[in-house]
């Protein structure tokens, strides 16, 4: 009942190897920084860890609250606000403009962090 | 405050002797810590009802969210361990003293209330932190419970610093 023939297993393997090589080559040709990254900031012991990060425009920043107490990541200029994050909650934002963004926890304003986006 | 601390320790050692153990049991500590958290939540609700000061209101809201989170974590752990917190003389004394303090605060208005609330928050957190650090954490047997008390202490120490700043700002 076979209507057509699959290529042989060996031919398939060779094709896959070529495809992988092409994709790898393409990945190497893409300038550094063009692929959006995700930066994780842990909130633990009433601190943002790390408190200072550098990102590229288009990157994502994810905060994960490891404390029992709820926290927020709230930009001083109002550009982002996580709202209340309970224990083990996480929240992400895509940084869409260059600049330096200071942020705090609204509940514990002594907790401060900064994102530098280029 | 020293009197309150002495009373609390006296209550703890009395129940500890009855149990034939060193220090309070985990279930007594859990009850006292939960009670202490609820007391601060009630002070905070009083502040939200009576104060117009933005700093006092921000502090009170943080007390409600943080102490609720710590108490919820304690309840979740107790549930997981299939245990019930055990009422005791110290919890009862704390509750009685807090009721008196609430009456005292509720009679005040304006800046007088704000200062009295801030002073009480600082003194209360100093007392609770000393008790948790020096009595409860060393006495706790269950490892998870001990760890939770450590997290709670870290939280309450932040409150103590925050309260200290609030006291100074309101002078």
Coordinates of C-alpha atoms in Angstrom, one line a residue, chain A residues 1-49:
Chain A
X1 CA 0.0 0.0 0.0
X2 CA 3.1 2.3 0.1
X3 CA 2.4 5.2 -2.3
X4 CA 5.9 6.6 -2.2
X5 CA 9.3 5.6 -0.9
X6 CA 10.9 7.3 2.0
X7 CA 14.5 8.2 1.4
X8 CA 16.9 5.7 2.8
X9 CA 17.8 6.1 6.5
X10 CA 21.4 6.8 5.5
X11 CA 20.3 9.6 3.0
X12 CA 18.2 11.1 5.8
X13 CA 21.1 11.2 8.2
X14 CA 23.3 12.9 5.7
X15 CA 20.6 15.5 4.9
X16 CA 20.2 16.1 8.7
X17 CA 23.9 16.6 9.1
X18 CA 23.9 19.1 6.2
X19 CA 21.0 21.0 7.7
X20 CA 22.6 21.1 11.1
X21 CA 25.8 22.4 9.6
X22 CA 23.9 25.2 7.7
X23 CA 21.9 26.2 10.9
X24 CA 25.1 26.2 13.0
X25 CA 26.8 28.4 10.4
X26 CA 23.9 30.7 10.3
X27 CA 24.0 31.0 14.1
X28 CA 27.7 31.8 14.1
X29 CA 27.1 34.5 11.5
X30 CA 24.5 36.4 13.6
X31 CA 26.2 39.3 15.4
X32 CA 26.5 38.9 19.1
X33 CA 23.7 40.5 21.0
X34 CA 21.2 40.0 18.2
X35 CA 19.6 37.0 19.9
X36 CA 17.4 38.0 22.8
X37 CA 18.6 36.7 26.1
X38 CA 16.8 36.1 29.4
X39 CA 18.5 37.5 32.5
X40 CA 17.3 36.0 35.8
X41 CA 17.3 38.1 39.0
X42 CA 16.7 36.2 42.1
X43 CA 15.0 38.0 45.0
X44 CA 16.4 36.5 48.2
X45 CA 17.1 37.7 51.7
X46 CA 15.5 41.0 50.8
X47 CA 17.9 41.7 48.0
X48 CA 17.9 41.6 44.2
X49 CA 20.6 39.2 43.2

